[in-house]
mmCIF file of C-alpha atoms in Angstrom:
data_model
loop_
_atom_site.group_PDB
_atom_site.id
_atom_site.type_symbol
_atom_site.label_atom_id
_atom_site.label_comp_id
_atom_site.label_asym_id
_atom_site.label_seq_id
_atom_site.Cartn_x
_atom_site.Cartn_y
_atom_site.Cartn_z
ATOM 1 C CA MET A 1 0.000 0.000 0.000
ATOM 2 C CA HIS A 2 2.852 2.324 0.872
ATOM 3 C CA LYS A 3 4.532 1.677 -2.483
ATOM 4 C CA LYS A 4 1.237 2.328 -4.250
ATOM 5 C CA ASN A 5 0.856 5.668 -2.504
ATOM 6 C CA ILE A 6 4.387 6.639 -3.516
ATOM 7 C CA GLY A 7 3.673 5.712 -7.126
ATOM 8 C CA GLU A 8 0.452 7.733 -7.136
ATOM 9 C CA SER A 9 2.273 10.695 -5.606
ATOM 10 C CA VAL A 10 5.007 10.547 -8.249
ATOM 11 C CA LEU A 11 2.434 10.312 -11.040
ATOM 12 C CA GLU A 12 0.468 13.217 -9.589
ATOM 13 C CA ASN A 13 3.607 15.367 -9.411
ATOM 14 C CA ILE A 14 4.504 14.468 -13.012
ATOM 15 C CA LEU A 15 1.038 15.528 -14.171
ATOM 16 C CA LYS A 16 1.303 18.773 -12.206
ATOM 17 C CA LEU A 17 4.716 19.447 -13.725
ATOM 18 C CA SER A 18 3.360 18.764 -17.216
ATOM 19 C CA ALA A 19 0.467 21.171 -16.667
ATOM 20 C CA LEU A 20 2.836 23.810 -15.292
ATOM 21 C CA LEU A 21 5.240 23.347 -18.186
ATOM 22 C CA SER A 22 2.412 23.715 -20.707
ATOM 23 C CA SER A 23 1.274 26.928 -19.025
ATOM 24 C CA VAL A 24 4.827 28.311 -19.003
ATOM 25 C CA ILE A 25 5.283 27.506 -22.704
ATOM 26 C CA ILE A 26 2.010 29.235 -23.624
ATOM 27 C CA PHE A 27 2.884 32.257 -21.488
ATOM 28 C CA ALA A 28 6.372 32.424 -23.035
ATOM 29 C CA MET A 29 4.919 32.298 -26.561
ATOM 30 C CA VAL A 30 2.461 35.095 -25.815
ATOM 31 C CA LEU A 31 5.193 37.186 -24.200
ATOM 32 C CA PHE A 32 7.466 36.591 -27.190
ATOM 33 C CA LEU A 33 4.693 37.674 -29.578
ATOM 34 C CA ILE A 34 4.051 40.842 -27.605
ATOM 35 C CA LEU A 35 7.715 41.809 -27.301
ATOM 36 C CA SER A 36 8.369 41.058 -30.977
ATOM 37 C CA SER A 37 5.343 43.116 -32.017
ATOM 38 C CA LEU A 38 6.212 46.313 -30.159
ATOM 39 C CA PRO A 39 8.989 47.609 -32.487
ATOM 40 C CA VAL A 40 6.596 47.952 -35.435
ATOM 41 C CA PHE A 41 4.622 50.568 -33.548
ATOM 42 C CA SER A 42 7.544 52.965 -33.858
ATOM 43 C CA ALA A 43 6.743 53.044 -37.599
ATOM 44 C CA VAL A 44 2.944 52.942 -37.352
ATOM 45 C CA SER A 45 0.455 53.502 -34.543
ATOM 46 C CA PRO A 46 -1.530 50.538 -33.199
ATOM 47 C CA PHE A 47 -4.726 52.216 -34.425
ATOM 48 C CA ASP A 48 -3.402 52.604 -37.992
ATOM 49 C CA PHE A 49 -1.984 49.088 -37.920
ATOM 50 C CA VAL A 50 -5.268 47.404 -37.002
ATOM 51 C CA LEU A 51 -7.671 49.717 -38.836
ATOM 52 C CA GLY A 52 -5.502 50.919 -41.701
ATOM 53 C CA SER A 53 -6.546 49.726 -45.157
ATOM 54 C CA ASP A 54 -3.243 50.245 -46.984
ATOM 55 C CA TRP A 55 -0.525 47.607 -46.908
ATOM 56 C CA SER A 56 2.550 49.051 -48.626
ATOM 57 C CA PRO A 57 5.803 48.436 -46.733
ATOM 58 C CA ILE A 58 7.719 50.475 -49.339
ATOM 59 C CA ASN A 59 5.728 53.521 -48.219
ATOM 60 C CA ASP A 60 5.827 52.513 -44.535
ATOM 61 C CA ALA A 61 2.112 51.688 -44.604
ATOM 62 C CA TYR A 62 1.225 48.649 -42.510
ATOM 63 C CA GLY A 63 -2.559 48.472 -42.341
ATOM 64 C CA ILE A 64 -3.983 44.966 -41.866
ATOM 65 C CA PHE A 65 -7.694 45.805 -41.724
ATOM 66 C CA PRO A 66 -8.451 44.216 -45.151
ATOM 67 C CA MET A 67 -6.832 41.011 -43.925
ATOM 68 C CA ILE A 68 -8.846 41.039 -40.693
ATOM 69 C CA VAL A 69 -12.031 41.543 -42.697
ATOM 70 C CA GLY A 70 -10.935 38.823 -45.114
ATOM 71 C CA SER A 71 -10.437 36.341 -42.269
ATOM 72 C CA PHE A 72 -13.912 36.967 -40.899
ATOM 73 C CA LEU A 73 -15.615 36.964 -44.304
ATOM 74 C CA VAL A 74 -14.040 33.673 -45.336
ATOM 75 C CA THR A 75 -14.897 32.111 -41.978
ATOM 76 C CA LEU A 76 -18.496 33.336 -41.879
ATOM 77 C CA LEU A 77 -19.244 32.044 -45.368
ATOM 78 C CA ALA A 78 -17.563 28.748 -44.442
ATOM 79 C CA LEU A 79 -19.970 28.481 -41.510
ATOM 80 C CA VAL A 80 -22.902 28.974 -43.885
ATOM 81 C CA PHE A 81 -21.782 25.795 -45.669
ATOM 82 C CA SER A 82 -20.580 23.777 -42.686
ATOM 83 C CA VAL A 83 -23.110 24.439 -39.892
ATOM 84 C CA PRO A 84 -26.204 22.958 -41.611
ATOM 85 C CA LEU A 85 -24.156 20.017 -42.877
ATOM 86 C CA GLY A 86 -22.336 19.410 -39.577
ATOM 87 C CA VAL A 87 -25.363 19.786 -37.297
ATOM 88 C CA GLY A 88 -27.557 17.800 -39.685
ATOM 89 C CA CYS A 89 -24.998 14.994 -39.778
ATOM 90 C CA ALA A 90 -24.794 15.048 -35.966
ATOM 91 C CA ILE A 91 -28.589 14.763 -35.645
ATOM 92 C CA PHE A 92 -28.645 11.903 -38.121
ATOM 93 C CA LEU A 93 -25.858 10.008 -36.349
ATOM 94 C CA ALA A 94 -27.233 10.564 -32.839
ATOM 95 C CA GLU A 95 -30.955 10.118 -33.450
ATOM 96 C CA LEU A 96 -31.752 8.499 -36.779
ATOM 97 C CA ALA A 97 -28.947 6.401 -38.189
ATOM 98 C CA PRO A 98 -28.951 2.602 -37.738
ATOM 99 C CA LYS A 99 -25.987 1.137 -35.908
ATOM 100 C CA LYS A 100 -24.381 -0.172 -39.094
ATOM 101 C CA VAL A 101 -24.589 3.250 -40.731
ATOM 102 C CA GLN A 102 -23.082 4.873 -37.634
ATOM 103 C CA ASN A 103 -20.173 2.437 -37.752
ATOM 104 C CA ILE A 104 -19.433 3.555 -41.314
ATOM 105 C CA LEU A 105 -20.071 7.296 -41.030
ATOM 106 C CA ARG A 106 -18.230 8.002 -37.774
ATOM 107 C CA PRO A 107 -14.844 6.664 -38.967
ATOM 108 C CA SER A 108 -15.358 8.460 -42.290
ATOM 109 C CA ILE A 109 -15.857 11.777 -40.508
ATOM 110 C CA GLU A 110 -12.798 11.145 -38.346
ATOM 111 C CA ILE A 111 -10.741 10.480 -41.479
ATOM 112 C CA LEU A 112 -11.620 13.972 -42.726
ATOM 113 C CA THR A 113 -9.885 15.460 -39.677
ATOM 114 C CA ALA A 114 -6.730 13.450 -40.419
ATOM 115 C CA ILE A 115 -6.348 14.715 -43.992
ATOM 116 C CA PRO A 116 -3.588 17.390 -44.143
ATOM 117 C CA SER A 117 -4.825 20.861 -44.974
ATOM 118 C CA VAL A 118 -2.451 21.082 -47.936
ATOM 119 C CA VAL A 119 -4.380 18.204 -49.538
ATOM 120 C CA TYR A 120 -7.620 20.163 -49.212
ATOM 121 C CA GLY A 121 -5.872 23.157 -50.734
ATOM 122 C CA PHE A 122 -4.488 21.131 -53.631
ATOM 123 C CA VAL A 123 -7.881 19.594 -54.400
ATOM 124 C CA GLY A 124 -9.453 23.037 -54.220
ATOM 125 C CA MET A 125 -6.822 24.497 -56.521
ATOM 126 C CA VAL A 126 -7.088 21.693 -59.109
ATOM 127 C CA LEU A 127 -10.849 21.026 -59.045
ATOM 128 C CA LEU A 128 -12.784 23.757 -57.253
ATOM 129 C CA VAL A 129 -11.097 26.873 -58.632
ATOM 130 C CA PRO A 130 -11.510 25.861 -62.312
ATOM 131 C CA LEU A 131 -15.104 24.821 -61.582
ATOM 132 C CA ILE A 132 -15.933 28.246 -60.119
ATOM 133 C CA ARG A 133 -14.201 29.946 -63.028
ATOM 134 C CA ASP A 134 -16.138 27.958 -65.623
ATOM 135 C CA VAL A 135 -19.562 27.835 -63.961
ATOM 136 C CA PHE A 136 -19.724 31.468 -62.872
ATOM 137 C CA ASN A 137 -17.660 32.842 -65.772
ATOM 138 C CA THR A 138 -15.351 34.666 -63.413
ATOM 139 C CA ASN A 139 -11.609 35.115 -63.431
ATOM 140 C CA PRO A 140 -9.329 33.975 -61.871
ATOM 141 C CA GLY A 141 -11.506 31.621 -59.749
ATOM 142 C CA TYR A 142 -9.204 32.011 -56.758
ATOM 143 C CA SER A 143 -11.668 33.718 -54.502
ATOM 144 C CA TRP A 144 -13.474 34.254 -51.224
ATOM 145 C CA LEU A 145 -16.001 31.608 -52.331
ATOM 146 C CA ALA A 146 -13.349 28.974 -53.042
ATOM 147 C CA ALA A 147 -11.610 29.557 -49.707
ATOM 148 C CA SER A 148 -14.910 29.374 -47.806
ATOM 149 C CA ILE A 149 -15.996 26.129 -49.464
ATOM 150 C CA ILE A 150 -12.676 24.454 -48.639
ATOM 151 C CA LEU A 151 -12.743 25.727 -45.060
ATOM 152 C CA GLY A 152 -16.373 24.697 -44.709
ATOM 153 C CA ILE A 153 -15.488 21.120 -45.666
ATOM 154 C CA MET A 154 -12.538 21.147 -43.256
ATOM 155 C CA ILE A 155 -14.519 22.212 -40.187
ATOM 156 C CA VAL A 156 -17.533 19.951 -40.766
ATOM 157 C CA PRO A 157 -15.959 17.117 -38.698
ATOM 158 C CA THR A 158 -15.311 19.454 -35.740
ATOM 159 C CA ILE A 159 -18.885 20.718 -35.717
ATOM 160 C CA THR A 160 -20.300 17.230 -36.273
ATOM 161 C CA VAL A 161 -18.371 15.546 -33.458
ATOM 162 C CA LEU A 162 -19.028 18.268 -30.870
ATOM 163 C CA SER A 163 -22.683 18.597 -31.855
ATOM 164 C CA GLU A 164 -23.193 14.832 -31.670
ATOM 165 C CA ASP A 165 -21.655 14.765 -28.190
ATOM 166 C CA ALA A 166 -24.013 17.540 -27.104
ATOM 167 C CA ILE A 167 -27.038 15.719 -28.525
ATOM 168 C CA ASN A 168 -26.019 12.431 -26.916
ATOM 169 C CA SER A 169 -25.756 14.173 -23.549
ATOM 170 C CA VAL A 170 -29.528 14.800 -23.520
ATOM 171 C CA PRO A 171 -31.059 12.172 -21.162
ATOM 172 C CA GLN A 172 -32.930 9.375 -22.856
ATOM 173 C CA GLN A 173 -35.794 9.805 -20.361
ATOM 174 C CA LEU A 174 -36.433 13.286 -21.735
ATOM 175 C CA LYS A 175 -36.794 11.959 -25.267
ATOM 176 C CA GLU A 176 -38.971 9.054 -24.148
ATOM 177 C CA GLY A 177 -41.205 11.436 -22.189
ATOM 178 C CA SER A 178 -41.738 13.550 -25.298
ATOM 179 C CA LEU A 179 -42.576 10.506 -27.400
ATOM 180 C CA ALA A 180 -44.922 9.225 -24.675
ATOM 181 C CA MET A 181 -46.811 12.535 -24.828
ATOM 182 C CA GLY A 182 -47.601 11.862 -28.483
ATOM 183 C CA ALA A 183 -44.826 13.853 -30.179
ATOM 184 C CA THR A 184 -43.287 12.437 -33.330
ATOM 185 C CA ARG A 185 -39.580 11.727 -33.575
ATOM 186 C CA TRP A 186 -39.007 14.921 -35.595
ATOM 187 C CA GLN A 187 -41.033 16.994 -33.135
ATOM 188 C CA THR A 188 -38.972 15.543 -30.289
ATOM 189 C CA ILE A 189 -35.733 16.425 -32.065
ATOM 190 C CA LYS A 190 -36.928 19.945 -32.877
ATOM 191 C CA LYS A 191 -38.658 20.828 -29.592
ATOM 192 C CA VAL A 192 -36.675 18.827 -27.037
ATOM 193 C CA VAL A 193 -33.304 17.548 -28.235
ATOM 194 C CA LEU A 194 -32.018 20.615 -30.088
ATOM 195 C CA PRO A 195 -32.998 23.194 -27.414
ATOM 196 C CA ALA A 196 -31.483 20.998 -24.697
ATOM 197 C CA SER A 197 -28.201 20.587 -26.594
ATOM 198 C CA LEU A 198 -28.021 24.096 -28.053
ATOM 199 C CA SER A 199 -25.150 25.289 -25.847
ATOM 200 C CA GLY A 200 -22.943 22.378 -26.902
ATOM 201 C CA ILE A 201 -23.814 22.866 -30.564
ATOM 202 C CA LEU A 202 -23.024 26.594 -30.402
ATOM 203 C CA SER A 203 -19.769 25.798 -28.635
ATOM 204 C CA GLY A 204 -18.823 23.408 -31.432
ATOM 205 C CA VAL A 205 -19.691 25.995 -34.085
ATOM 206 C CA ILE A 206 -17.525 28.649 -32.420
ATOM 207 C CA LEU A 207 -14.610 26.228 -32.028
ATOM 208 C CA GLY A 208 -14.977 25.360 -35.708
ATOM 209 C CA MET A 209 -14.905 29.071 -36.475
ATOM 210 C CA GLY A 210 -11.694 29.396 -34.466
ATOM 211 C CA ARG A 211 -10.101 26.614 -36.481
ATOM 212 C CA ALA A 212 -11.205 28.207 -39.736
ATOM 213 C CA ILE A 213 -9.711 31.587 -38.824
ATOM 214 C CA GLY A 214 -6.402 29.936 -37.949
ATOM 215 C CA GLU A 215 -6.148 27.768 -41.069
ATOM 216 C CA THR A 216 -3.249 28.602 -43.382
ATOM 217 C CA MET A 217 -2.251 26.303 -46.231
ATOM 218 C CA ALA A 218 -5.648 25.456 -47.705
ATOM 219 C CA VAL A 219 -6.679 29.119 -47.757
ATOM 220 C CA LEU A 220 -3.324 30.251 -49.118
ATOM 221 C CA MET A 221 -3.723 27.953 -52.134
ATOM 222 C CA VAL A 222 -7.241 28.986 -53.229
ATOM 223 C CA ALA A 223 -8.023 32.466 -51.861
ATOM 224 C CA GLY A 224 -6.169 34.592 -54.431
ATOM 225 C CA ASN A 225 -4.448 36.624 -51.707
ATOM 226 C CA TRP A 226 -5.197 40.212 -52.691
ATOM 227 C CA PRO A 227 -4.748 42.608 -49.734
ATOM 228 C CA LEU A 228 -8.095 44.269 -50.454
ATOM 229 C CA ILE A 229 -11.587 44.021 -48.994
ATOM 230 C CA PRO A 230 -13.580 41.870 -51.454
ATOM 231 C CA LYS A 231 -16.703 43.318 -53.029
ATOM 232 C CA SER A 232 -18.181 39.984 -54.063
ATOM 233 C CA ILE A 233 -17.714 36.319 -53.219
ATOM 234 C CA PHE A 234 -15.817 35.887 -56.499
ATOM 235 C CA ASP A 235 -13.098 38.411 -55.580
ATOM 236 C CA PRO A 236 -9.748 37.236 -54.225
ATOM 237 C CA VAL A 237 -9.224 37.722 -50.510
ATOM 238 C CA ARG A 238 -6.257 37.563 -48.140
ATOM 239 C CA PRO A 239 -6.862 36.293 -44.593
ATOM 240 C CA LEU A 240 -4.378 37.014 -41.810
ATOM 241 C CA THR A 241 -2.776 33.565 -41.940
ATOM 242 C CA SER A 242 -1.998 33.866 -45.651
ATOM 243 C CA HIS A 243 -0.754 37.405 -45.105
ATOM 244 C CA ILE A 244 1.840 36.200 -42.603
ATOM 245 C CA ILE A 245 3.097 33.395 -44.850
ATOM 246 C CA LEU A 246 3.332 35.627 -47.927
ATOM 247 C CA ASN A 247 5.294 38.370 -46.188
ATOM 248 C CA ILE A 248 7.508 36.635 -43.666
ATOM 249 C CA LYS A 249 9.679 35.076 -46.396
ATOM 250 C CA GLU A 250 10.533 38.561 -47.697
ATOM 251 C CA ALA A 251 11.043 40.168 -44.297
ATOM 252 C CA ALA A 252 14.613 40.834 -43.254
ATOM 253 C CA SER A 253 15.234 40.223 -39.578
ATOM 254 C CA GLY A 254 14.895 43.463 -37.642
ATOM 255 C CA SER A 255 12.965 45.309 -40.368
ATOM 256 C CA PRO A 256 9.555 46.920 -39.709
ATOM 257 C CA ILE A 257 7.776 44.342 -41.887
ATOM 258 C CA TYR A 258 9.450 41.585 -39.860
ATOM 259 C CA TYR A 259 7.991 42.948 -36.642
ATOM 260 C CA ALA A 260 4.683 43.657 -38.401
ATOM 261 C CA MET A 261 4.309 39.919 -39.017
ATOM 262 C CA PHE A 262 4.637 39.243 -35.302
ATOM 263 C CA ALA A 263 2.041 41.931 -34.614
ATOM 264 C CA THR A 264 -0.247 40.295 -37.185
ATOM 265 C CA GLY A 265 0.253 36.965 -35.435
ATOM 266 C CA LEU A 266 -0.637 38.621 -32.135
ATOM 267 C CA VAL A 267 -3.886 39.967 -33.615
ATOM 268 C CA LEU A 268 -4.704 36.509 -34.953
ATOM 269 C CA PHE A 269 -3.931 34.968 -31.558
ATOM 270 C CA VAL A 270 -6.278 37.417 -29.813
ATOM 271 C CA MET A 271 -9.051 36.627 -32.311
ATOM 272 C CA VAL A 272 -8.759 32.854 -31.845
ATOM 273 C CA LEU A 273 -8.417 33.180 -28.065
ATOM 274 C CA SER A 274 -11.529 35.357 -27.945
ATOM 275 C CA LEU A 275 -13.522 32.751 -29.867
ATOM 276 C CA ASN A 276 -12.374 29.994 -27.504
ATOM 277 C CA LEU A 277 -13.328 32.095 -24.464
ATOM 278 C CA ILE A 278 -16.747 32.808 -25.984
ATOM 279 C CA SER A 279 -17.222 29.088 -26.631
ATOM 280 C CA HIS A 280 -16.276 28.251 -23.046
ATOM 281 C CA TYR A 281 -18.595 30.966 -21.700
ATOM 282 C CA ILE A 282 -21.583 29.781 -23.741
ATOM 283 C CA ASN A 283 -21.009 26.158 -22.832
ATOM 284 C CA LYS A 284 -20.690 26.976 -19.131
ATOM 285 C CA LYS A 285 -23.494 29.527 -18.823
ATOM 286 C CA TYR A 286 -26.195 27.871 -20.898
ATOM 287 C CA LYS A 287 -25.422 24.202 -20.439
ATOM 288 C CA ILE A 288 -28.329 22.367 -18.867
ATOM 289 C CA LYS A 289 -27.303 20.247 -15.895
ATOM 290 C CA TRP A 290 -29.078 16.924 -15.743
ATOM 291 C CA ASP A 291 -29.031 16.225 -11.996
#
């Protein structure tokens, strides 16, 4: 018994050390981002950096507002594609699908999460972009629409898995009570299951949105990457992630554009962190406790 207690104590201390180390690493990364971002503000004010619409390092103009708008536009349109598909798939898997169908669909959805983002980008570049160009008679086809479709496909598994977990957390007695009162299966899903699992579904949607905003390679390959606010879904767009990749390779260490990339990364970090905090808040505040 004494040896067992020692082993448990050692394991507990290792887990505590791991948690502490993870926290220190995250804190160090954030501190590094902040310190590396500060020098750029000697060339441009924080206000002009975040809200400026002109990106021209030759003229000492470092406005990233079009890229911020581009990130949100691409993500919001991706949600238009992915939320109905992801939530609908979750409802089907949790409430309607036979066991054999579940055993096929669940692994298939998990496989989607394992596909590298560069593969999505390559497929989008080879198949989707020419399709948009030919069907809608638009040039060049690299566009806000193409980026959103690819991102929408990528975040469907995240939304599906989290939504299914939320739906499965609704007590079976609640569903049986609704059916016993004469409600149909669809009425039970609409009036009982979805309202009861809404917080978990919203949390999954917001986490999917956070992943979409932080995605790099797939967007870089199909978005067109113009540093302008798009006027239509067929215009090229440049999200923040693509902006960093496109500029960091040309940035000399110690130059204003070099530090501007760190500041852009800091803005992106704040956006993703905010979405995660919102997701946590919604899940905690509105989650129904089944006690």
